[in-house]
Amino acid sequence: MWQFTTLERKRHESQTHPLAVLFILSTLFGGAAMAQDMSEVTILYWQASSILNPYLSSGTKDIDASSIVLEPLANISPAGTMVPVLAAEIPTLDNGGVSEDLTSITWTLKDGVLWSDGSPVTAEDVIFTWEYCTHPDAGCTYDDSFDGVVSVEDAGMNQVKITFDAPKPYPYLPFVTQTTPIIQKAQFGDCLGANMSACSDANFGPIGTGPFMVEDFRPNDVVTYVRNPNFRDADMGKPAFDRVVFKGGGDAESAARAVLETGEADYAWNLQVSPAVLNAMEAAGNGTVIVAYGQAMERILINFTDPSPDNPNRSVWMPDGANAHPFLSNKTIRQAMSMAIDRNISASVFFGGDPASPDTFQKFYSDVQMYTSGSSSTDMEGQMQNYRCGEWPSPDNNWLGSNILRWCNEEYDAVFEEYVSTGGVEARAEYVIRLNDIMIQDYAQLPLVYRSSAASAVSNSLGGVEINGWDSEMWNIEDWYRADM
Amino acid sequence: MGKYIVRRLLTAIPTILVISFIIFAILELSPSDPTGNLPLTIPPEVRAKIREALGADDPFVVKYVKWLNQFFIAEPLNFAETVFGITLPGSEERTRVISWATRGPVIDIIAERLPQTLWVVGSSYILGVMIAVPVGVFSAYRQYSIFDQVGTFLMMVGFSVPTFFTGLMFIIIFSVNLKWFPSVYDTTLVVTDIETLKRQLLQMIMPVTVLTLYTTAQMSRYTRASTLENLQQDYIRTARSKGLTERTVVTRHAVRNSLIPVVTLIALGIPGIFAGALITEQIFRVNGIGQYLIIAIQGGDLPTVQTVTFIFAVLVVLFNIVADVLYGILDPRVSYT
């Protein structure tokens, strides 16, 4: 209520009719409120952030808001490659960071990195972060990133060794990307398990290593950040801004308008708005719409089994081609279909996955279906394992199989077995390409369009933005700067 | 009168308890899920663990009793502790009403947001009433005049056009085209000098106007109808025949009586200020109580939805009593026994 009293007093002092004051002010100074601030960047998220601890987050908005403060060992760049953040380099088989038997990975922390309170970042903080998220009573959102981790230990010399219970060909899930950043042991030490929720102060204002630190957090409303004087690249003039305002609420369309038309904000996230509306707003010339690409590939799935309604084994795979599709099992027909598709289409169809419904994408009661999916990881194992023989959905497994195509290829399965036991990012990529070739050259799926996974609006006066489909959109906020209009 | 108030307050207690139960039951039946907004890549087992940690899958009765305990025992005790700066026994074990989304106390967020809502929605309510009463009285006094016709038309428009439409129109006209007022409300703004005061007024103009338009439309219709009815009463003819001036007849006799139903209506509308203007707050990003409720509903944040809705229900019950009491004070014909 302080606002009320202050305002009332000022009104009485002036002894002028309030409406007259409003009118004069609005005509004299109206435009001034819209001016771009050189030292402050304003970001609009129409879903407001409720907590600044990603391990307790209930959505992307929380991850992105906390990524301005908290940092992982490595980020994933828009191109899908790993970029060291708190780590000195990316551990690989070649540099000895990943063990030959693929059961452990050793990260080396950068020298001299400080928390925003001035204390040094140590291996203890990394170990604590793992303990924090995997505590049995935690209900940690990114628990599955630590699947198979047996121990996280201080290996001396600023190194942290993560050991897995079995060979892990892709060991880059723990502490990579903004979903699993390092939190400070000194701050969160008493917040384990059931106490997680009691630590509002820590959850609302985590101490981090990022370019900014939390100044004020209003849950489900706005976060304000100020420059972190202890940021490791501070002597390089980073970040360029003194303050960040991360405002939540409203809707996607008005967020886009605030960047593209009124120029009140610099960045608006996840614009689920029709392209026609966005194009019209872009025409105002204040900013542009940028898109991120992740794994979202829109494609036509071929049903290799007979989906006829009068077939008692409708869409169920049977050995020896007993229930094969009458014509789609013929590769020449699938090839002809692929060649006949006009790929300049942009329609999209969504399917639910409720097993009680007669029409789910798993049941596949049709000859073909259009589908878009993707995972958030750059590693393809989770995707590629879907298309092995035997993973078919059927009434026996309550239609929960992943090989929706009912496709079966022995060569694919053999290559897949080699793939899952191979370490090294590049070697694995080659296997993925081989697997993809086997499937696509058999026309089991007909790719249509590589869909963007997110669209955001960015002001023309904001430079350095690189939207990211693999990691937080705020992943490189230390490089943002005020561009000349 | 005192007896009557006490009796009404006592009967309000079971009413409030029943309301809290009904709200809880409706929320329980709704298919909301606190993990619903998580990225699709989070597996179902992890979701189940999160729900378990929140207590979201506890039986209905357990959750309800827990909430009753938190709201009616823990929260008042905690309030007493902060106000008097004391520590009561058992302070450590008490859990307050904790939001599933922020993992922080719901009441603290409500307290944080109340100024915004009162400031924007409250001032529009006061402004609306201040405009509506004279407009309604004058429209009735000069029934079928140009003023009445135009006023009635404008009020019908204000009443029928929804706030999400007028809000959007205002943004497009005054923010996008004229660039006079900001379309994004800055809740962190602290009024310290003339410059910040100016910014505060500028950002308030559009949401306040949108809401005032709606309140004025509603209130002036009631005022007009009530004044019309009174102007045809015998006592008005008597007053005129006594040779009183028109001014005295209208202001001293007609208006005073006409305002009796209007005053009760104003009292009944006050809980609505607390609830915030859900849509208007959302459009202008005022982020008060109304927007908090919307976010909580979207996020399946049951403790928050329950608490905010319940506080609203309590205010409705209380202000109903206030309205009834006011009616008795203003109209001596009504007696409470």
Coordinates of N, CA, C and O in Angstrom, one line a residue, chain B residues 209-323:
Chain B
T209 N -8.8 2.2 -17.1 CA -9.9 2.6 -17.9 C -10.7 1.5 -18.3 O -12.0 1.6 -18.3
V210 N -10.1 0.4 -18.8 CA -10.9 -0.8 -19.2 C -11.8 -1.2 -18.1 O -13.0 -1.5 -18.3
L211 N -11.3 -1.3 -16.9 CA -12.1 -1.8 -15.8 C -13.2 -0.8 -15.4 O -14.3 -1.2 -15.0
T212 N -12.8 0.5 -15.4 CA -13.7 1.5 -15.0 C -14.9 1.5 -15.9 O -16.1 1.6 -15.5
L213 N -14.6 1.4 -17.2 CA -15.7 1.3 -18.2 C -16.7 0.3 -17.8 O -18.0 0.5 -17.9
Y214 N -16.2 -0.9 -17.4 CA -17.1 -2.0 -17.1 C -17.9 -1.7 -15.8 O -19.1 -1.9 -15.8
T215 N -17.2 -1.2 -14.8 CA -17.9 -1.0 -13.5 C -18.9 0.1 -13.7 O -20.0 0.0 -13.2
T216 N -18.5 1.2 -14.4 CA -19.4 2.3 -14.6 C -20.7 1.9 -15.2 O -21.8 2.2 -14.8
A217 N -20.5 1.1 -16.3 CA -21.7 0.6 -17.1 C -22.7 -0.1 -16.1 O -23.9 0.1 -16.1
Q218 N -22.1 -1.0 -15.3 CA -23.0 -1.9 -14.5 C -23.7 -1.0 -13.4 O -24.9 -1.0 -13.3
M219 N -22.9 -0.2 -12.7 CA -23.4 0.6 -11.6 C -24.4 1.6 -12.0 O -25.4 1.9 -11.4
S220 N -24.1 2.3 -13.1 CA -25.0 3.4 -13.5 C -26.3 2.9 -14.0 O -27.3 3.5 -13.8
R221 N -26.4 1.6 -14.5 CA -27.7 1.0 -14.9 C -28.5 0.9 -13.6 O -29.7 1.2 -13.6
Y222 N -27.9 0.4 -12.6 CA -28.6 0.2 -11.3 C -29.1 1.5 -10.7 O -30.2 1.6 -10.3
T223 N -28.2 2.5 -10.7 CA -28.5 3.8 -10.1 C -29.7 4.4 -10.9 O -30.6 4.9 -10.3
R224 N -29.6 4.3 -12.2 CA -30.7 4.9 -13.0 C -32.0 4.2 -12.7 O -33.0 4.9 -12.5
A225 N -32.0 2.9 -12.7 CA -33.3 2.2 -12.5 C -33.8 2.5 -11.1 O -35.0 2.8 -10.9
S226 N -33.0 2.6 -10.1 CA -33.4 2.8 -8.7 C -33.9 4.2 -8.6 O -34.9 4.5 -7.9
T227 N -33.2 5.2 -9.2 CA -33.6 6.6 -9.1 C -35.0 6.8 -9.8 O -35.9 7.5 -9.3
L228 N -35.1 6.2 -11.0 CA -36.4 6.3 -11.7 C -37.6 5.8 -10.8 O -38.6 6.5 -10.8
E229 N -37.4 4.7 -10.2 CA -38.4 4.2 -9.3 C -38.8 5.1 -8.2 O -40.0 5.4 -8.0
N230 N -37.8 5.7 -7.6 CA -38.0 6.6 -6.5 C -38.7 8.0 -6.9 O -39.5 8.5 -6.2
L231 N -38.3 8.4 -8.1 CA -38.8 9.7 -8.6 C -40.3 9.6 -8.8 O -41.0 10.7 -8.8
Q232 N -40.9 8.4 -9.0 CA -42.3 8.3 -9.2 C -43.1 8.1 -7.9 O -44.3 7.9 -7.9
Q233 N -42.3 8.1 -6.8 CA -43.0 7.8 -5.5 C -43.8 9.0 -5.0 O -43.5 10.1 -5.4
D234 N -44.8 8.7 -4.2 CA -45.6 9.8 -3.7 C -44.9 10.8 -2.9 O -45.2 12.0 -2.9
Y235 N -43.8 10.3 -2.1 CA -43.2 11.3 -1.2 C -42.4 12.4 -2.1 O -42.2 13.5 -1.6
I236 N -42.1 12.1 -3.3 CA -41.4 13.0 -4.2 C -42.4 14.1 -4.5 O -42.1 15.3 -4.5
R237 N -43.7 13.7 -4.8 CA -44.7 14.7 -5.2 C -45.0 15.5 -3.9 O -45.1 16.8 -4.0
T238 N -45.0 14.9 -2.8 CA -45.2 15.7 -1.5 C -44.1 16.7 -1.3 O -44.4 17.9 -1.0
A239 N -42.9 16.3 -1.5 CA -41.8 17.2 -1.4 C -41.9 18.4 -2.3 O -41.7 19.5 -1.9
R240 N -42.3 18.1 -3.6 CA -42.4 19.2 -4.5 C -43.5 20.1 -4.1 O -43.4 21.3 -4.2
S241 N -44.7 19.5 -3.7 CA -45.8 20.3 -3.3 C -45.5 21.2 -2.1 O -46.2 22.2 -1.9
K242 N -44.5 20.8 -1.3 CA -44.1 21.6 -0.2 C -43.4 22.9 -0.7 O -43.0 23.7 0.1
G243 N -43.1 22.9 -2.0 CA -42.4 24.0 -2.5 C -40.9 24.0 -2.5 O -40.2 24.9 -2.6
L244 N -40.3 22.7 -2.2 CA -38.9 22.6 -2.2 C -38.3 22.8 -3.6 O -39.0 22.5 -4.6
T245 N -37.0 23.2 -3.6 CA -36.4 23.4 -5.0 C -36.1 22.0 -5.6 O -36.0 21.0 -4.8
E246 N -36.0 21.9 -6.9 CA -35.8 20.7 -7.6 C -34.5 20.0 -7.1 O -34.4 18.8 -6.9
R247 N -33.5 20.9 -6.8 CA -32.2 20.4 -6.4 C -32.4 19.6 -5.0 O -31.9 18.5 -4.9
T248 N -33.1 20.2 -4.1 CA -33.3 19.6 -2.8 C -34.2 18.3 -3.0 O -33.9 17.3 -2.4
V249 N -35.2 18.4 -3.8 CA -36.0 17.2 -4.1 C -35.2 16.0 -4.5 O -35.3 14.9 -4.0
V250 N -34.3 16.3 -5.5 CA -33.5 15.2 -6.1 C -32.4 14.8 -5.2 O -32.4 13.6 -4.8
T251 N -31.6 15.7 -4.7 CA -30.5 15.3 -3.9 C -30.8 14.8 -2.5 O -30.4 13.8 -2.0
R252 N -31.7 15.5 -1.8 CA -32.0 15.2 -0.4 C -33.0 14.0 -0.3 O -33.0 13.2 0.6
H253 N -34.0 14.0 -1.2 CA -35.0 13.0 -1.1 C -34.9 11.8 -2.0 O -34.7 10.7 -1.5
A254 N -34.8 12.0 -3.3 CA -34.8 10.9 -4.3 C -33.5 10.1 -4.2 O -33.5 8.9 -4.0
V255 N -32.3 10.9 -4.3 CA -31.0 10.2 -4.4 C -30.7 9.3 -3.2 O -30.3 8.2 -3.2
R256 N -31.0 9.9 -2.0 CA -30.7 9.2 -0.8 C -31.4 7.9 -0.7 O -30.8 6.9 -0.4
N257 N -32.6 7.8 -1.1 CA -33.4 6.6 -1.1 C -32.9 5.7 -2.2 O -32.9 4.4 -2.1
S258 N -32.6 6.3 -3.4 CA -32.2 5.4 -4.5 C -30.9 4.7 -4.3 O -30.7 3.7 -4.8
L259 N -30.1 5.3 -3.4 CA -28.7 4.8 -3.3 C -28.7 3.5 -2.4 O -27.7 2.9 -2.3
I260 N -29.8 3.3 -1.7 CA -29.8 2.2 -0.7 C -29.5 0.8 -1.4 O -28.5 0.2 -1.0
P261 N -30.2 0.5 -2.5 CA -29.8 -0.8 -3.2 C -28.4 -0.6 -3.8 O -27.7 -1.6 -3.9
V262 N -28.0 0.6 -4.3 CA -26.7 0.7 -5.0 C -25.6 0.5 -4.0 O -24.6 -0.1 -4.3
V263 N -25.7 1.0 -2.8 CA -24.7 0.9 -1.7 C -24.5 -0.6 -1.4 O -23.3 -1.1 -1.3
T264 N -25.6 -1.4 -1.3 CA -25.4 -2.8 -1.0 C -24.7 -3.5 -2.2 O -23.9 -4.3 -2.0
L265 N -25.0 -3.0 -3.4 CA -24.4 -3.6 -4.6 C -22.9 -3.3 -4.6 O -22.1 -4.2 -4.9
I266 N -22.6 -2.1 -4.2 CA -21.1 -1.7 -4.1 C -20.4 -2.6 -3.1 O -19.3 -3.1 -3.4
A267 N -21.1 -2.8 -2.0 CA -20.5 -3.7 -0.9 C -20.3 -5.1 -1.5 O -19.2 -5.7 -1.3
L268 N -21.3 -5.6 -2.2 CA -21.1 -7.0 -2.7 C -20.0 -7.1 -3.8 O -19.5 -8.2 -4.0
G269 N -19.7 -5.9 -4.4 CA -18.7 -6.0 -5.5 C -17.3 -5.9 -4.9 O -16.3 -6.2 -5.6
I270 N -17.1 -5.6 -3.6 CA -15.8 -5.4 -3.1 C -14.9 -6.7 -3.1 O -13.7 -6.6 -3.4
P271 N -15.5 -7.9 -2.8 CA -14.6 -9.1 -2.9 C -14.1 -9.2 -4.3 O -13.0 -9.8 -4.4
G272 N -14.8 -8.8 -5.3 CA -14.3 -8.9 -6.6 C -13.0 -8.1 -6.9 O -12.2 -8.5 -7.7
I273 N -12.8 -7.1 -6.1 CA -11.5 -6.3 -6.2 C -10.4 -7.2 -5.8 O -9.3 -7.3 -6.4
F274 N -10.6 -7.9 -4.7 CA -9.5 -8.8 -4.2 C -9.2 -9.9 -5.2 O -8.1 -10.2 -5.5
A275 N -10.3 -10.4 -5.8 CA -10.1 -11.5 -6.8 C -9.3 -11.0 -8.0 O -8.8 -11.8 -8.8
G276 N -9.3 -9.7 -8.1 CA -8.6 -9.1 -9.2 C -9.5 -9.3 -10.5 O -10.4 -10.0 -10.5
A277 N -9.1 -8.6 -11.5 CA -9.8 -8.7 -12.8 C -9.0 -9.7 -13.5 O -7.9 -9.4 -14.1
L278 N -9.4 -11.0 -13.5 CA -8.6 -12.1 -14.1 C -8.1 -11.7 -15.5 O -6.9 -11.8 -15.8
I279 N -9.0 -11.4 -16.4 CA -8.7 -11.2 -17.8 C -7.9 -9.9 -18.0 O -6.8 -9.9 -18.6
T280 N -8.3 -8.8 -17.3 CA -7.6 -7.6 -17.6 C -6.2 -7.7 -17.0 O -5.2 -7.2 -17.6
E281 N -6.0 -8.3 -15.9 CA -4.6 -8.4 -15.3 C -3.8 -9.2 -16.3 O -2.6 -8.9 -16.5
Q282 N -4.4 -10.3 -16.9 CA -3.6 -11.1 -17.8 C -3.2 -10.3 -19.1 O -2.1 -10.4 -19.5
I283 N -4.2 -9.5 -19.6 CA -3.9 -8.8 -20.8 C -2.7 -7.8 -20.6 O -1.8 -7.7 -21.5
F284 N -2.8 -7.0 -19.5 CA -1.8 -6.0 -19.3 C -0.6 -6.5 -18.5 O 0.2 -5.7 -18.1
R285 N -0.6 -7.7 -18.2 CA 0.5 -8.3 -17.3 C 0.6 -7.6 -16.0 O 1.7 -7.3 -15.5
V286 N -0.5 -7.3 -15.4 CA -0.5 -6.6 -14.1 C 0.0 -7.6 -13.0 O 0.6 -7.2 -12.0
N287 N -0.2 -8.9 -13.3 CA 0.3 -10.0 -12.4 C -0.1 -9.7 -11.0 O 0.7 -9.7 -10.1
G288 N -1.4 -9.6 -10.7 CA -2.0 -9.5 -9.4 C -2.6 -10.9 -9.0 O -2.2 -11.9 -9.5
I289 N -3.6 -10.8 -8.1 CA -4.2 -12.0 -7.6 C -4.9 -12.8 -8.8 O -4.8 -14.0 -8.9
G290 N -5.5 -12.1 -9.7 CA -6.3 -12.7 -10.8 C -5.3 -13.5 -11.7 O -5.6 -14.7 -12.0
Q291 N -4.2 -12.9 -12.0 CA -3.2 -13.6 -12.9 C -2.6 -14.8 -12.1 O -2.4 -15.8 -12.7
Y292 N -2.4 -14.6 -10.8 CA -1.9 -15.7 -10.0 C -2.8 -16.9 -10.0 O -2.3 -18.1 -10.2
L293 N -4.1 -16.7 -9.9 CA -5.1 -17.7 -9.9 C -5.0 -18.5 -11.3 O -5.1 -19.7 -11.4
I294 N -5.0 -17.7 -12.4 CA -5.0 -18.3 -13.7 C -3.8 -19.2 -13.9 O -3.9 -20.4 -14.3
I295 N -2.6 -18.7 -13.5 CA -1.3 -19.5 -13.6 C -1.4 -20.8 -12.8 O -1.1 -21.8 -13.2
A296 N -2.0 -20.6 -11.6 CA -2.1 -21.8 -10.7 C -3.1 -22.8 -11.3 O -2.8 -24.0 -11.3
I297 N -4.1 -22.4 -11.9 CA -5.1 -23.3 -12.6 C -4.4 -24.0 -13.7 O -4.4 -25.2 -13.9
Q298 N -3.7 -23.2 -14.6 CA -3.0 -23.8 -15.7 C -1.9 -24.8 -15.2 O -1.7 -25.9 -15.9
G299 N -1.2 -24.5 -14.1 CA -0.2 -25.4 -13.7 C -0.6 -26.6 -12.8 O 0.2 -27.3 -12.3
G300 N -1.9 -26.7 -12.6 CA -2.4 -27.7 -11.7 C -1.9 -27.6 -10.3 O -1.7 -28.5 -9.5
D301 N -1.7 -26.3 -9.8 CA -1.2 -26.0 -8.5 C -2.3 -26.0 -7.5 O -2.8 -24.9 -7.1
L302 N -2.7 -27.2 -7.1 CA -3.9 -27.3 -6.2 C -3.9 -26.5 -5.0 O -4.9 -25.8 -4.7
P303 N -2.9 -26.5 -4.1 CA -2.9 -25.7 -2.9 C -3.2 -24.2 -3.2 O -3.9 -23.6 -2.4
T304 N -2.6 -23.7 -4.2 CA -2.8 -22.3 -4.5 C -4.2 -22.0 -5.0 O -4.9 -21.1 -4.5
V305 N -4.7 -22.8 -5.9 CA -6.1 -22.6 -6.4 C -7.1 -22.7 -5.2 O -7.9 -21.8 -5.1
Q306 N -6.9 -23.7 -4.4 CA -7.8 -23.9 -3.3 C -7.7 -22.7 -2.3 O -8.8 -22.1 -1.9
T307 N -6.5 -22.2 -2.0 CA -6.4 -21.1 -1.1 C -7.0 -19.8 -1.6 O -7.7 -19.1 -0.9
V308 N -6.6 -19.5 -2.8 CA -7.1 -18.2 -3.4 C -8.6 -18.2 -3.6 O -9.3 -17.3 -3.2
T309 N -9.1 -19.3 -4.1 CA -10.6 -19.4 -4.3 C -11.3 -19.3 -2.9 O -12.3 -18.7 -2.8
F310 N -10.7 -20.0 -2.0 CA -11.3 -20.0 -0.7 C -11.4 -18.6 0.0 O -12.4 -18.2 0.6
I311 N -10.2 -17.9 -0.1 CA -10.2 -16.6 0.5 C -11.3 -15.7 -0.2 O -12.0 -15.0 0.5
F312 N -11.4 -15.9 -1.5 CA -12.4 -15.2 -2.2 C -13.8 -15.5 -1.7 O -14.6 -14.6 -1.4
A313 N -14.0 -16.8 -1.5 CA -15.3 -17.2 -1.0 C -15.6 -16.6 0.4 O -16.8 -16.2 0.7
V314 N -14.6 -16.6 1.3 CA -14.8 -16.0 2.6 C -15.2 -14.5 2.5 O -16.1 -14.1 3.2
L315 N -14.5 -13.8 1.6 CA -14.8 -12.4 1.4 C -16.2 -12.2 0.9 O -16.9 -11.3 1.3
V316 N -16.7 -13.1 0.0 CA -18.0 -13.0 -0.5 C -19.0 -13.2 0.6 O -20.0 -12.4 0.8
V317 N -18.8 -14.2 1.5 CA -19.7 -14.4 2.6 C -19.7 -13.2 3.5 O -20.8 -12.7 3.9
L318 N -18.5 -12.7 3.8 CA -18.4 -11.5 4.8 C -19.1 -10.3 4.2 O -19.8 -9.6 4.9
F319 N -18.9 -10.0 3.0 CA -19.4 -8.8 2.4 C -20.9 -8.9 2.2 O -21.6 -7.9 2.1
N320 N -21.4 -10.1 2.1 CA -22.9 -10.3 2.0 C -23.5 -9.9 3.4 O -24.5 -9.2 3.4
I321 N -22.8 -10.2 4.5 CA -23.2 -9.8 5.8 C -23.2 -8.3 5.9 O -24.1 -7.6 6.3
V322 N -22.0 -7.7 5.4 CA -21.8 -6.3 5.5 C -23.0 -5.6 4.7 O -23.6 -4.6 5.2
A323 N -23.3 -6.1 3.5 CA -24.3 -5.5 2.7 C -25.7 -5.6 3.4 O -26.4 -4.6 3.4

